[in-house]
Amino acid sequence: MSKEIPYKIYLEESEMPKQWYNLRADMKNKPAPLLNPETLQPMTKEELSAIFCEELAAQELDETNPYIDIPQEIADFYKMYRPAPLVRAYCLEKKLQTPAKIYYKFEGNNTSGSHKLNSAIAQAYYAKKQGLKGVTTETGAGQWGTALSMACSYFELDCKVYMVKLSYEQKPFRREVMRTYGASVTPSPSMETKVGRKILADHPGTGGSLGCAISEAVEKASETEGYRYVLGSVLNQVMLHQTIIGLETKAALDKYDVTPDIIIGCAGGGSNLGGLIAPFMGEKIRGEKDYRFIAVEPATCPSLTRGKFAYDYCDTGMVCPLAKMYTLGSNYMPAPTHAGGLRYHGMSPILSQLYADGLMEAVTVNQTEVFAAAEEFARVEGILPAPESSHAIKVAIDEAMKCKETGEEKTIVFGLTGTGYFDMFAYERFHDGKMVDYVPTEEDLAKGFARIPKLDL
Ligand SMILES: *Cc1c(COP(=O)(O)O)cnc(C)c1O
């Protein structure tokens, strides 16, 4: 007997997850450890604690505890904007005339406009608890910087954001949102750091990159007393915090006895996708249930689908630890015409391992089809999606259309990670017919691959 499914499924406060789920505890092949860039030995807790605060360093290394309690202070903050609704996309289904049942988990219901607040608040909490003064970070499009600014102002911590220069200039409103929450925002590369000065000397006039902003933020944190560096994606700790997305999704579906067939998410550094699929992937690994998982990446930045699975630097400046991941090389830059976000050169080591083990699929999509899907979605479901999220929309629609051909009533769940109000220049280019697609050639990729260190491990 199936119950009538409401348009939005919410959880009661009492049904909210009280713990994060640490998928690594159930993974048979654990993700490879981070390596110290100088010694090439696995990073120890002490070494990690020089970069991250202690509890986060412990979470980074923990591959045995399947559940980790969400501290009450974080749970209280989550109540301000969670549970995030799980929406049955009835209107989209009707428009597509598909027998598929489509659900999306909407993470855009907070001022940062994305899921990133889920980890920002956790990272700010642990920094505060350790008695730190402040944190540094980088931001590209600005969602992470905004989320972190909100989290830091809540716990009264200083927040110093290095924002990729091009975004700093193109997205002045994002910058002002961060300053509204008390953050200081510096365009990167800057003259404030050694690595910034070096990059500026080598590439005068550069618009910057995420990898370069990371190097600056790490340097600043390591040279400022009472500061630590925090990162919004890629790391194990970030994916751990983001499992709140998947745990809520699963609890909401379980309430109505719904089992998804396919779970889809966009993949930049992998945190939303990893968080969304984690509890379902756990069931798959333990042999309890089977699901299809699909990571969607932009054709211009195809780390899973065309990258190499190797130890590589996480940042352009090569000061951060090395991670074993699918990578395009730490100097890889997507074509300048790329507008859809998801431009990081690597991928979460956890997702990389799952992909290498054949537990997850990955596909690429072109940006014009992504924006077409975004527009189609906005017109029927009302929400104006972030370009990043729209990668998942595109593939969810594709899968629903396959069901239309075969008549299969599959249940599809995708992550709608955020809203696109700050991406209207990109939408404008799409509407004016000026957006172009670019698929990197083997030659383009070879330049990045040449930068991947050849380690004899
Ligand atoms: C940052 C961001 C992403 C990509 O990051 P992941 O770590 O891969 O999840 C996707 N969508 C939105 C809205 C974002 O802000």
Tab-separated table of C-alpha atoms and ligand atoms in Angstrom:
chain	number	residue	atom	x	y	z
A	1	MET	CA	0.000	0.000	0.000
A	2	SER	CA	1.617	3.229	-1.008
A	3	LYS	CA	0.702	6.410	0.778
A	4	GLU	CA	-0.110	9.572	-1.141
A	5	ILE	CA	3.212	11.392	-1.595
A	6	PRO	CA	2.999	15.105	-0.723
A	7	TYR	CA	4.571	17.696	-2.998
A	8	LYS	CA	7.156	18.349	-0.307
A	9	ILE	CA	8.246	15.814	2.269
A	10	TYR	CA	9.505	17.418	5.459
A	11	LEU	CA	10.855	15.710	8.529
A	12	GLU	CA	9.655	16.538	12.027
A	13	GLU	CA	12.303	17.963	14.315
A	14	SER	CA	12.294	14.666	16.197
A	15	GLU	CA	13.022	12.778	12.956
A	16	MET	CA	16.106	14.809	12.127
A	17	PRO	CA	19.413	12.882	11.934
A	18	LYS	CA	21.400	13.179	15.173
A	19	GLN	CA	24.622	11.799	13.734
A	20	TRP	CA	26.573	12.134	10.509
A	21	TYR	CA	27.380	8.948	8.657
A	22	ASN	CA	31.026	8.122	7.974
A	23	LEU	CA	30.879	6.018	4.803
A	24	ARG	CA	34.584	5.159	5.033
A	25	ALA	CA	33.801	2.812	7.916
A	26	ASP	CA	31.852	0.618	5.492
A	27	MET	CA	34.111	0.966	2.438
A	28	LYS	CA	36.069	-2.194	1.662
A	29	ASN	CA	38.769	-0.257	-0.191
A	30	LYS	CA	39.455	2.803	1.919
A	31	PRO	CA	40.369	6.053	0.213
A	32	ALA	CA	44.131	6.578	0.156
A	33	PRO	CA	45.546	8.833	2.906
A	34	LEU	CA	46.640	12.421	2.335
A	35	LEU	CA	50.407	12.672	1.940
A	36	ASN	CA	52.799	15.221	3.351
A	37	PRO	CA	54.130	17.042	0.261
A	38	GLU	CA	57.687	17.065	1.640
A	39	THR	CA	58.110	13.587	3.110
A	40	LEU	CA	55.470	11.829	0.941
A	41	GLN	CA	54.410	9.953	4.077
A	42	PRO	CA	50.757	9.836	5.189
A	43	MET	CA	49.811	12.988	7.061
A	44	THR	CA	49.678	12.338	10.797
A	45	LYS	CA	47.106	13.781	13.141
A	46	GLU	CA	49.748	16.220	14.443
A	47	GLU	CA	50.633	17.425	10.960
A	48	LEU	CA	46.985	17.810	10.001
A	49	SER	CA	46.334	19.717	13.224
A	50	ALA	CA	48.749	22.414	12.080
A	51	ILE	CA	46.405	23.114	9.156
A	52	PHE	CA	42.955	22.152	10.443
A	53	CYS	CA	41.569	22.332	13.952
A	54	GLU	CA	41.997	19.195	15.998
A	55	GLU	CA	38.549	17.656	15.853
A	56	LEU	CA	38.429	18.172	12.114
A	57	ALA	CA	41.848	16.566	11.752
A	58	ALA	CA	40.480	13.592	13.704
A	59	GLN	CA	37.416	13.418	11.450
A	60	GLU	CA	39.655	13.611	8.398
A	61	LEU	CA	41.510	10.494	9.521
A	62	ASP	CA	38.613	8.510	11.000
A	63	GLU	CA	37.815	5.471	8.903
A	64	THR	CA	36.384	3.270	11.607
A	65	ASN	CA	33.472	5.005	13.373
A	66	PRO	CA	30.386	4.714	11.168
A	67	TYR	CA	28.408	7.368	13.072
A	68	ILE	CA	29.623	10.638	14.537
A	69	ASP	CA	27.385	12.705	16.830
A	70	ILE	CA	26.280	16.097	15.547
A	71	PRO	CA	27.077	18.494	18.424
A	72	GLN	CA	23.995	20.209	19.853
A	73	GLU	CA	25.217	23.696	18.831
A	74	ILE	CA	25.411	22.576	15.196
A	75	ALA	CA	22.068	20.771	15.387
A	76	ASP	CA	20.542	24.017	16.718
A	77	PHE	CA	21.956	25.997	13.799
A	78	TYR	CA	20.708	23.370	11.335
A	79	LYS	CA	17.201	24.008	12.689
A	80	MET	CA	17.307	27.518	11.196
A	81	TYR	CA	17.226	26.167	7.661
A	82	ARG	CA	16.778	22.411	7.902
A	83	PRO	CA	15.295	19.979	7.262
A	84	ALA	CA	15.693	20.799	3.601
A	85	PRO	CA	12.584	19.792	1.681
A	86	LEU	CA	12.538	16.692	-0.475
A	87	VAL	CA	10.288	17.705	-3.338
A	88	ARG	CA	8.363	15.390	-5.610
A	89	ALA	CA	8.743	17.070	-8.999
A	90	TYR	CA	5.144	16.419	-10.051
A	91	CYS	CA	5.140	19.430	-12.387
A	92	LEU	CA	8.340	18.374	-14.128
A	93	GLU	CA	7.077	14.799	-14.499
A	94	LYS	CA	3.880	16.103	-16.067
A	95	LYS	CA	5.767	18.378	-18.432
A	96	LEU	CA	8.026	15.520	-19.522
A	97	GLN	CA	5.110	13.056	-19.634
A	98	THR	CA	7.328	10.470	-18.074
A	99	PRO	CA	6.251	7.489	-15.974
A	100	ALA	CA	9.393	8.093	-13.872
A	101	LYS	CA	8.964	9.506	-10.391
A	102	ILE	CA	11.344	12.375	-9.811
A	103	TYR	CA	12.383	13.804	-6.442
A	104	TYR	CA	14.860	16.521	-5.640
A	105	LYS	CA	16.482	17.495	-2.384
A	106	PHE	CA	16.598	21.278	-2.280
A	107	GLU	CA	19.566	22.811	-0.460
A	108	GLY	CA	19.099	26.411	-1.591
A	109	ASN	CA	16.888	27.530	1.313
A	110	ASN	CA	19.488	29.624	3.112
A	111	THR	CA	21.266	32.890	2.378
A	112	SER	CA	24.417	31.210	1.063
A	113	GLY	CA	22.132	29.653	-1.540
A	114	SER	CA	23.758	26.238	-1.368
A	115	HIS	CA	24.487	23.119	0.653
A	116	LYS	CA	27.869	24.527	1.716
A	117	LEU	CA	26.477	25.931	4.955
A	118	ASN	CA	26.111	22.350	6.266
A	119	SER	CA	29.875	22.004	6.540
A	120	ALA	CA	30.718	25.675	7.131
A	121	ILE	CA	28.824	25.697	10.407
A	122	ALA	CA	30.522	22.502	11.554
A	123	GLN	CA	33.984	23.796	10.713
A	124	ALA	CA	33.342	27.140	12.422
A	125	TYR	CA	32.002	25.349	15.497
A	126	TYR	CA	35.102	23.191	15.959
A	127	ALA	CA	37.383	26.190	15.395
A	128	LYS	CA	35.518	28.146	18.069
A	129	LYS	CA	35.562	25.215	20.450
A	130	GLN	CA	39.336	25.041	20.116
A	131	GLY	CA	39.571	28.715	21.054
A	132	LEU	CA	40.845	29.886	17.662
A	133	LYS	CA	40.576	33.504	16.569
A	134	GLY	CA	39.675	33.005	12.953
A	135	VAL	CA	39.813	31.020	9.761
A	136	THR	CA	40.941	31.606	6.192
A	137	THR	CA	39.562	30.100	3.037
A	138	GLU	CA	39.201	30.520	-0.702
A	139	THR	CA	36.052	30.939	-2.711
A	140	GLY	CA	35.405	30.733	-6.424
A	141	ALA	CA	31.839	31.512	-7.351
A	142	GLY	CA	31.284	32.709	-3.789
A	143	GLN	CA	28.852	30.224	-2.250
A	144	TRP	CA	31.438	28.713	0.065
A	145	GLY	CA	32.759	32.094	1.171
A	146	THR	CA	29.226	33.237	1.891
A	147	ALA	CA	28.412	30.093	3.837
A	148	LEU	CA	31.585	30.400	5.883
A	149	SER	CA	30.964	34.098	6.578
A	150	MET	CA	27.527	33.230	7.938
A	151	ALA	CA	28.924	30.439	10.098
A	152	CYS	CA	31.778	32.592	11.445
A	153	SER	CA	29.520	35.482	12.344
A	154	TYR	CA	27.268	33.049	14.241
A	155	PHE	CA	30.200	31.872	16.353
A	156	GLU	CA	31.995	35.270	16.377
A	157	LEU	CA	35.112	34.163	14.529
A	158	ASP	CA	37.178	36.218	12.080
A	159	CYS	CA	36.736	35.092	8.504
A	160	LYS	CA	39.276	35.902	5.799
A	161	VAL	CA	38.282	34.939	2.277
A	162	TYR	CA	40.526	34.850	-0.803
A	163	MET	CA	38.137	35.186	-3.708
A	164	VAL	CA	39.185	34.237	-7.236
A	165	LYS	CA	39.817	37.657	-8.804
A	166	LEU	CA	37.602	37.109	-11.808
A	167	SER	CA	34.631	36.250	-9.562
A	168	TYR	CA	35.483	39.126	-7.230
A	169	GLU	CA	35.039	41.463	-10.166
A	170	GLN	CA	32.123	39.661	-11.818
A	171	LYS	CA	30.136	38.926	-8.672
A	172	PRO	CA	30.321	42.077	-6.540
A	173	PHE	CA	27.038	41.219	-4.823
A	174	ARG	CA	28.378	37.928	-3.510
A	175	ARG	CA	31.299	39.846	-2.099
A	176	GLU	CA	28.947	42.273	-0.361
A	177	VAL	CA	26.927	39.432	1.148
A	178	MET	CA	30.152	38.132	2.683
A	179	ARG	CA	31.028	41.564	4.024
A	180	THR	CA	27.509	41.870	5.430
A	181	TYR	CA	28.366	38.858	7.564
A	182	GLY	CA	31.627	40.493	8.630
A	183	ALA	CA	34.147	38.640	6.441
A	184	SER	CA	37.144	40.344	4.885
A	185	VAL	CA	37.374	39.537	1.193
A	186	THR	CA	40.607	39.803	-0.849
A	187	PRO	CA	40.841	39.232	-4.606
A	188	SER	CA	43.279	36.409	-5.395
A	189	PRO	CA	46.073	36.339	-6.401
A	190	SER	CA	46.996	39.160	-4.032
A	191	MET	CA	50.164	40.857	-2.839
A	192	GLU	CA	49.410	39.730	0.736
A	193	THR	CA	51.073	36.338	0.455
A	194	LYS	CA	54.357	34.979	-0.920
A	195	VAL	CA	52.582	32.569	-3.210
A	196	GLY	CA	50.234	35.320	-4.426
A	197	ARG	CA	53.159	37.614	-5.226
A	198	LYS	CA	54.905	34.801	-7.085
A	199	ILE	CA	51.831	33.942	-9.151
A	200	LEU	CA	51.321	37.640	-9.976
A	201	ALA	CA	54.948	37.956	-11.049
A	202	ASP	CA	54.683	34.883	-13.288
A	203	HIS	CA	51.213	35.685	-14.671
A	204	PRO	CA	50.532	39.419	-14.472
A	205	GLY	CA	46.875	40.206	-15.105
A	206	THR	CA	45.641	36.697	-14.296
A	207	GLY	CA	42.012	36.356	-13.201
A	208	GLY	CA	43.113	33.804	-10.619
A	209	SER	CA	41.959	30.269	-9.966
A	210	LEU	CA	40.632	28.208	-7.094
A	211	GLY	CA	43.905	26.318	-6.726
A	212	CYS	CA	45.794	29.586	-6.418
A	213	ALA	CA	43.353	31.067	-3.878
A	214	ILE	CA	43.730	27.883	-1.805
A	215	SER	CA	47.511	28.349	-1.711
A	216	GLU	CA	47.073	31.911	-0.467
A	217	ALA	CA	44.554	30.975	2.212
A	218	VAL	CA	46.744	28.121	3.478
A	219	GLU	CA	49.802	30.351	3.665
A	220	LYS	CA	47.909	33.079	5.507
A	221	ALA	CA	46.492	30.623	8.047
A	222	SER	CA	49.834	29.008	8.733
A	223	GLU	CA	51.473	32.389	9.316
A	224	THR	CA	48.787	33.957	11.495
A	225	GLU	CA	48.592	33.063	15.174
A	226	GLY	CA	45.258	31.516	16.185
A	227	TYR	CA	44.118	30.896	12.616
A	228	ARG	CA	43.357	27.728	10.708
A	229	TYR	CA	42.484	27.016	7.115
A	230	VAL	CA	39.106	25.578	6.162
A	231	LEU	CA	37.963	24.065	2.880
A	232	GLY	CA	34.455	23.746	1.444
A	233	SER	CA	34.717	20.533	-0.534
A	234	VAL	CA	36.934	17.562	-1.482
A	235	LEU	CA	38.028	16.633	2.070
A	236	ASN	CA	36.651	13.631	3.962
A	237	GLN	CA	35.481	15.855	6.844
A	238	VAL	CA	33.413	17.997	4.464
A	239	MET	CA	31.713	14.994	2.934
A	240	LEU	CA	31.006	13.711	6.444
A	241	HIS	CA	29.121	16.908	7.344
A	242	GLN	CA	27.277	16.833	4.027
A	243	THR	CA	25.836	13.394	4.800
A	244	ILE	CA	23.066	15.329	6.548
A	245	ILE	CA	21.677	15.720	2.997
A	246	GLY	CA	21.534	11.999	2.299
A	247	LEU	CA	20.392	11.037	5.801
A	248	GLU	CA	17.449	13.436	5.622
A	249	THR	CA	16.642	12.267	2.109
A	250	LYS	CA	16.650	8.652	3.166
A	251	ALA	CA	14.543	9.316	6.272
A	252	ALA	CA	11.992	11.207	4.157
A	253	LEU	CA	11.792	8.459	1.534
A	254	ASP	CA	11.608	5.719	4.156
A	255	LYS	CA	8.639	7.490	5.695
A	256	TYR	CA	6.720	6.828	2.488
A	257	ASP	CA	8.306	3.456	1.678
A	258	VAL	CA	9.961	4.867	-1.427
A	259	THR	CA	13.163	3.246	-2.691
A	260	PRO	CA	15.062	5.165	-5.343
A	261	ASP	CA	16.500	3.412	-8.399
A	262	ILE	CA	18.845	6.181	-9.481
A	263	ILE	CA	20.518	8.928	-7.434
A	264	ILE	CA	22.117	11.787	-9.318
A	265	GLY	CA	24.268	14.716	-8.256
A	266	CYS	CA	26.573	17.284	-9.772
A	267	ALA	CA	30.219	16.832	-8.904
A	268	GLY	CA	32.730	19.639	-8.422
A	269	GLY	CA	34.868	18.515	-5.496
A	270	GLY	CA	32.269	15.882	-4.682
A	271	SER	CA	30.839	17.029	-1.344
A	272	ASN	CA	27.138	17.329	-2.160
A	273	LEU	CA	27.092	14.171	-4.223
A	274	GLY	CA	29.052	12.258	-1.613
A	275	GLY	CA	26.756	13.539	1.135
A	276	LEU	CA	23.606	12.714	-0.794
A	277	ILE	CA	24.562	9.184	-1.743
A	278	ALA	CA	26.457	8.165	1.421
A	279	PRO	CA	23.707	6.297	3.325
A	280	PHE	CA	22.477	4.631	0.135
A	281	MET	CA	26.021	3.723	-0.895
A	282	GLY	CA	26.503	2.216	2.567
A	283	GLU	CA	23.562	-0.114	1.901
A	284	LYS	CA	24.976	-1.007	-1.495
A	285	ILE	CA	28.430	-1.782	-0.100
A	286	ARG	CA	26.952	-3.860	2.713
A	287	GLY	CA	24.973	-5.806	0.104
A	288	GLU	CA	21.577	-4.763	1.469
A	289	LYS	CA	20.224	-2.881	-1.539
A	290	ASP	CA	21.302	-1.832	-4.994
A	291	TYR	CA	21.163	1.619	-6.503
A	292	ARG	CA	22.627	3.415	-9.511
A	293	PHE	CA	24.628	6.499	-8.624
A	294	ILE	CA	25.513	9.059	-11.282
A	295	ALA	CA	28.049	11.870	-10.895
A	296	VAL	CA	27.560	14.669	-13.410
A	297	GLU	CA	30.479	16.860	-14.428
A	298	PRO	CA	30.915	19.633	-16.974
A	299	ALA	CA	32.535	18.531	-20.237
A	300	THR	CA	35.052	21.345	-19.708
A	301	CYS	CA	36.242	19.969	-16.358
A	302	PRO	CA	35.951	16.164	-16.615
A	303	SER	CA	38.014	14.969	-13.655
A	304	LEU	CA	36.241	11.622	-13.110
A	305	THR	CA	35.497	10.800	-16.734
A	306	ARG	CA	38.795	11.827	-18.297
A	307	GLY	CA	41.185	12.467	-15.411
A	308	LYS	CA	43.902	10.236	-13.983
A	309	PHE	CA	43.521	8.391	-10.675
A	310	ALA	CA	46.754	9.435	-9.025
A	311	TYR	CA	48.308	11.306	-6.141
A	312	ASP	CA	48.216	15.001	-6.971
A	313	TYR	CA	48.440	18.386	-5.336
A	314	CYS	CA	45.184	19.888	-4.127
A	315	ASP	CA	46.337	23.421	-4.984
A	316	THR	CA	48.179	25.240	-7.763
A	317	GLY	CA	50.892	26.454	-5.391
A	318	MET	CA	51.664	22.841	-4.380
A	319	VAL	CA	51.814	23.677	-0.675
A	320	CYS	CA	48.859	21.505	0.405
A	321	PRO	CA	48.993	17.773	1.095
A	322	LEU	CA	48.694	15.401	-1.848
A	323	ALA	CA	45.480	13.472	-2.321
A	324	LYS	CA	44.913	10.342	-4.366
A	325	MET	CA	42.043	11.291	-6.578
A	326	TYR	CA	40.840	11.601	-10.130
A	327	THR	CA	42.620	14.714	-11.307
A	328	LEU	CA	43.234	16.847	-14.351
A	329	GLY	CA	46.457	18.256	-12.875
A	330	SER	CA	46.754	21.050	-10.328
A	331	ASN	CA	47.317	23.709	-13.001
A	332	TYR	CA	44.276	22.685	-15.046
A	333	MET	CA	41.958	25.544	-15.939
A	334	PRO	CA	38.634	25.016	-17.677
A	335	ALA	CA	38.143	27.009	-20.901
A	336	PRO	CA	37.500	30.703	-20.135
A	337	THR	CA	34.054	30.433	-21.756
A	338	HIS	CA	32.966	27.976	-19.043
A	339	ALA	CA	30.215	29.478	-16.857
A	340	GLY	CA	28.739	26.562	-14.990
A	341	GLY	CA	30.967	26.218	-11.920
A	342	LEU	CA	32.313	22.788	-10.881
A	343	ARG	CA	35.775	23.867	-12.008
A	344	TYR	CA	38.006	22.169	-9.445
A	345	HIS	CA	40.752	20.008	-11.002
A	346	GLY	CA	40.363	17.064	-8.613
A	347	MET	CA	37.673	15.008	-6.922
A	348	SER	CA	37.001	13.813	-3.377
A	349	PRO	CA	39.274	10.830	-2.574
A	350	ILE	CA	36.223	8.962	-1.257
A	351	LEU	CA	34.230	9.414	-4.461
A	352	SER	CA	37.354	8.727	-6.496
A	353	GLN	CA	37.780	5.360	-4.778
A	354	LEU	CA	34.090	4.485	-5.194
A	355	TYR	CA	34.322	5.331	-8.875
A	356	ALA	CA	37.528	3.328	-9.300
A	357	ASP	CA	35.751	0.380	-7.660
A	358	GLY	CA	32.873	0.577	-10.119
A	359	LEU	CA	30.306	1.513	-7.471
A	360	MET	CA	29.361	4.792	-9.145
A	361	GLU	CA	28.972	6.050	-12.725
A	362	ALA	CA	30.001	9.430	-14.110
A	363	VAL	CA	28.882	11.399	-17.157
A	364	THR	CA	29.700	14.764	-18.673
A	365	VAL	CA	27.317	17.360	-20.070
A	366	ASN	CA	27.793	20.521	-22.104
A	367	GLN	CA	26.926	23.876	-20.623
A	368	THR	CA	24.321	24.919	-23.203
A	369	GLU	CA	22.303	21.767	-22.495
A	370	VAL	CA	22.754	22.395	-18.775
A	371	PHE	CA	21.295	25.894	-19.038
A	372	ALA	CA	18.463	24.626	-21.254
A	373	ALA	CA	17.606	22.087	-18.547
A	374	ALA	CA	17.876	24.801	-15.878
A	375	GLU	CA	15.403	26.948	-17.729
A	376	GLU	CA	12.983	24.100	-18.347
A	377	PHE	CA	13.129	23.238	-14.656
A	378	ALA	CA	12.695	26.852	-13.490
A	379	ARG	CA	9.614	27.270	-15.648
A	380	VAL	CA	7.746	24.299	-14.231
A	381	GLU	CA	9.109	23.896	-10.691
A	382	GLY	CA	9.524	27.582	-9.877
A	383	ILE	CA	13.029	27.454	-8.402
A	384	LEU	CA	15.801	29.262	-10.293
A	385	PRO	CA	18.601	26.688	-10.053
A	386	ALA	CA	22.333	27.266	-9.713
A	387	PRO	CA	24.254	26.305	-12.872
A	388	GLU	CA	26.105	23.673	-10.819
A	389	SER	CA	22.857	22.050	-9.682
A	390	SER	CA	21.539	22.162	-13.226
A	391	HIS	CA	24.074	19.538	-14.282
A	392	ALA	CA	22.108	17.109	-12.129
A	393	ILE	CA	18.789	18.396	-13.480
A	394	LYS	CA	19.957	17.725	-17.022
A	395	VAL	CA	20.810	14.097	-16.315
A	396	ALA	CA	17.684	13.541	-14.218
A	397	ILE	CA	15.630	14.716	-17.203
A	398	ASP	CA	17.618	12.441	-19.535
A	399	GLU	CA	16.970	9.440	-17.307
A	400	ALA	CA	13.276	10.332	-17.026
A	401	MET	CA	13.056	10.527	-20.821
A	402	LYS	CA	14.599	7.069	-21.116
A	403	CYS	CA	11.809	5.833	-18.851
A	404	LYS	CA	9.326	7.438	-21.205
A	405	GLU	CA	10.693	5.310	-24.037
A	406	THR	CA	10.766	2.064	-22.087
A	407	GLY	CA	7.678	2.711	-19.970
A	408	GLU	CA	9.621	1.981	-16.785
A	409	GLU	CA	8.412	3.713	-13.621
A	410	LYS	CA	11.815	4.321	-12.107
A	411	THR	CA	12.293	6.510	-9.080
A	412	ILE	CA	14.931	9.163	-9.624
A	413	VAL	CA	16.358	11.360	-6.862
A	414	PHE	CA	18.673	14.243	-7.574
A	415	GLY	CA	20.416	16.881	-5.524
A	416	LEU	CA	19.318	20.453	-6.206
A	417	THR	CA	22.251	22.052	-4.469
A	418	GLY	CA	21.339	25.701	-4.743
A	419	THR	CA	19.873	28.760	-6.372
A	420	GLY	CA	21.301	30.770	-9.256
A	421	TYR	CA	20.471	34.394	-8.438
A	422	PHE	CA	24.129	35.400	-8.632
A	423	ASP	CA	24.656	33.670	-11.944
A	424	MET	CA	22.511	35.900	-14.094
A	425	PHE	CA	25.440	36.908	-16.313
A	426	ALA	CA	25.734	33.266	-17.287
A	427	TYR	CA	21.988	33.008	-17.842
A	428	GLU	CA	22.198	36.194	-19.910
A	429	ARG	CA	24.863	34.680	-22.167
A	430	PHE	CA	22.681	31.645	-22.616
A	431	HIS	CA	19.569	33.689	-23.436
A	432	ASP	CA	21.491	35.860	-25.904
A	433	GLY	CA	22.754	32.768	-27.692
A	434	LYS	CA	26.330	33.661	-26.829
A	435	MET	CA	27.130	30.646	-24.706
A	436	VAL	CA	29.409	28.140	-26.390
A	437	ASP	CA	30.380	24.589	-25.544
A	438	TYR	CA	33.952	23.480	-25.359
A	439	VAL	CA	35.227	19.962	-24.978
A	440	PRO	CA	38.927	19.938	-24.094
A	441	THR	CA	41.162	18.126	-26.559
A	442	GLU	CA	43.648	15.448	-25.524
A	443	GLU	CA	46.298	18.121	-25.974
A	444	ASP	CA	44.543	20.498	-23.568
A	445	LEU	CA	44.425	17.737	-20.976
A	446	ALA	CA	48.011	16.642	-21.531
A	447	LYS	CA	49.301	19.954	-20.132
A	448	GLY	CA	47.563	19.322	-16.830
A	449	PHE	CA	48.583	15.654	-16.704
A	450	ALA	CA	52.218	16.679	-17.140
A	451	ARG	CA	51.966	18.521	-13.797
A	452	ILE	CA	50.846	15.425	-11.861
A	453	PRO	CA	53.858	14.290	-9.793
A	454	LYS	CA	55.305	10.940	-10.753
A	455	LEU	CA	55.607	9.298	-7.391
A	456	ASP	CA	57.274	5.992	-6.869
A	457	LEU	CA	54.908	4.617	-4.234
B	1	LIG	C1	30.006	24.378	-4.490
B	1	LIG	C2	28.761	23.968	-5.151
B	1	LIG	C3	28.672	22.750	-5.852
B	1	LIG	C4	29.834	21.828	-6.055
B	1	LIG	O1	30.543	21.417	-4.957
B	1	LIG	P1	30.590	19.914	-4.479
B	1	LIG	O2	31.610	19.887	-3.422
B	1	LIG	O3	30.951	19.061	-5.666
B	1	LIG	O4	29.248	19.589	-3.970
B	1	LIG	C5	27.460	22.414	-6.400
B	1	LIG	N1	26.388	23.220	-6.311
B	1	LIG	C6	26.437	24.392	-5.661
B	1	LIG	C7	25.220	25.233	-5.614
B	1	LIG	C8	27.617	24.809	-5.062
B	1	LIG	O5	27.663	25.966	-4.410
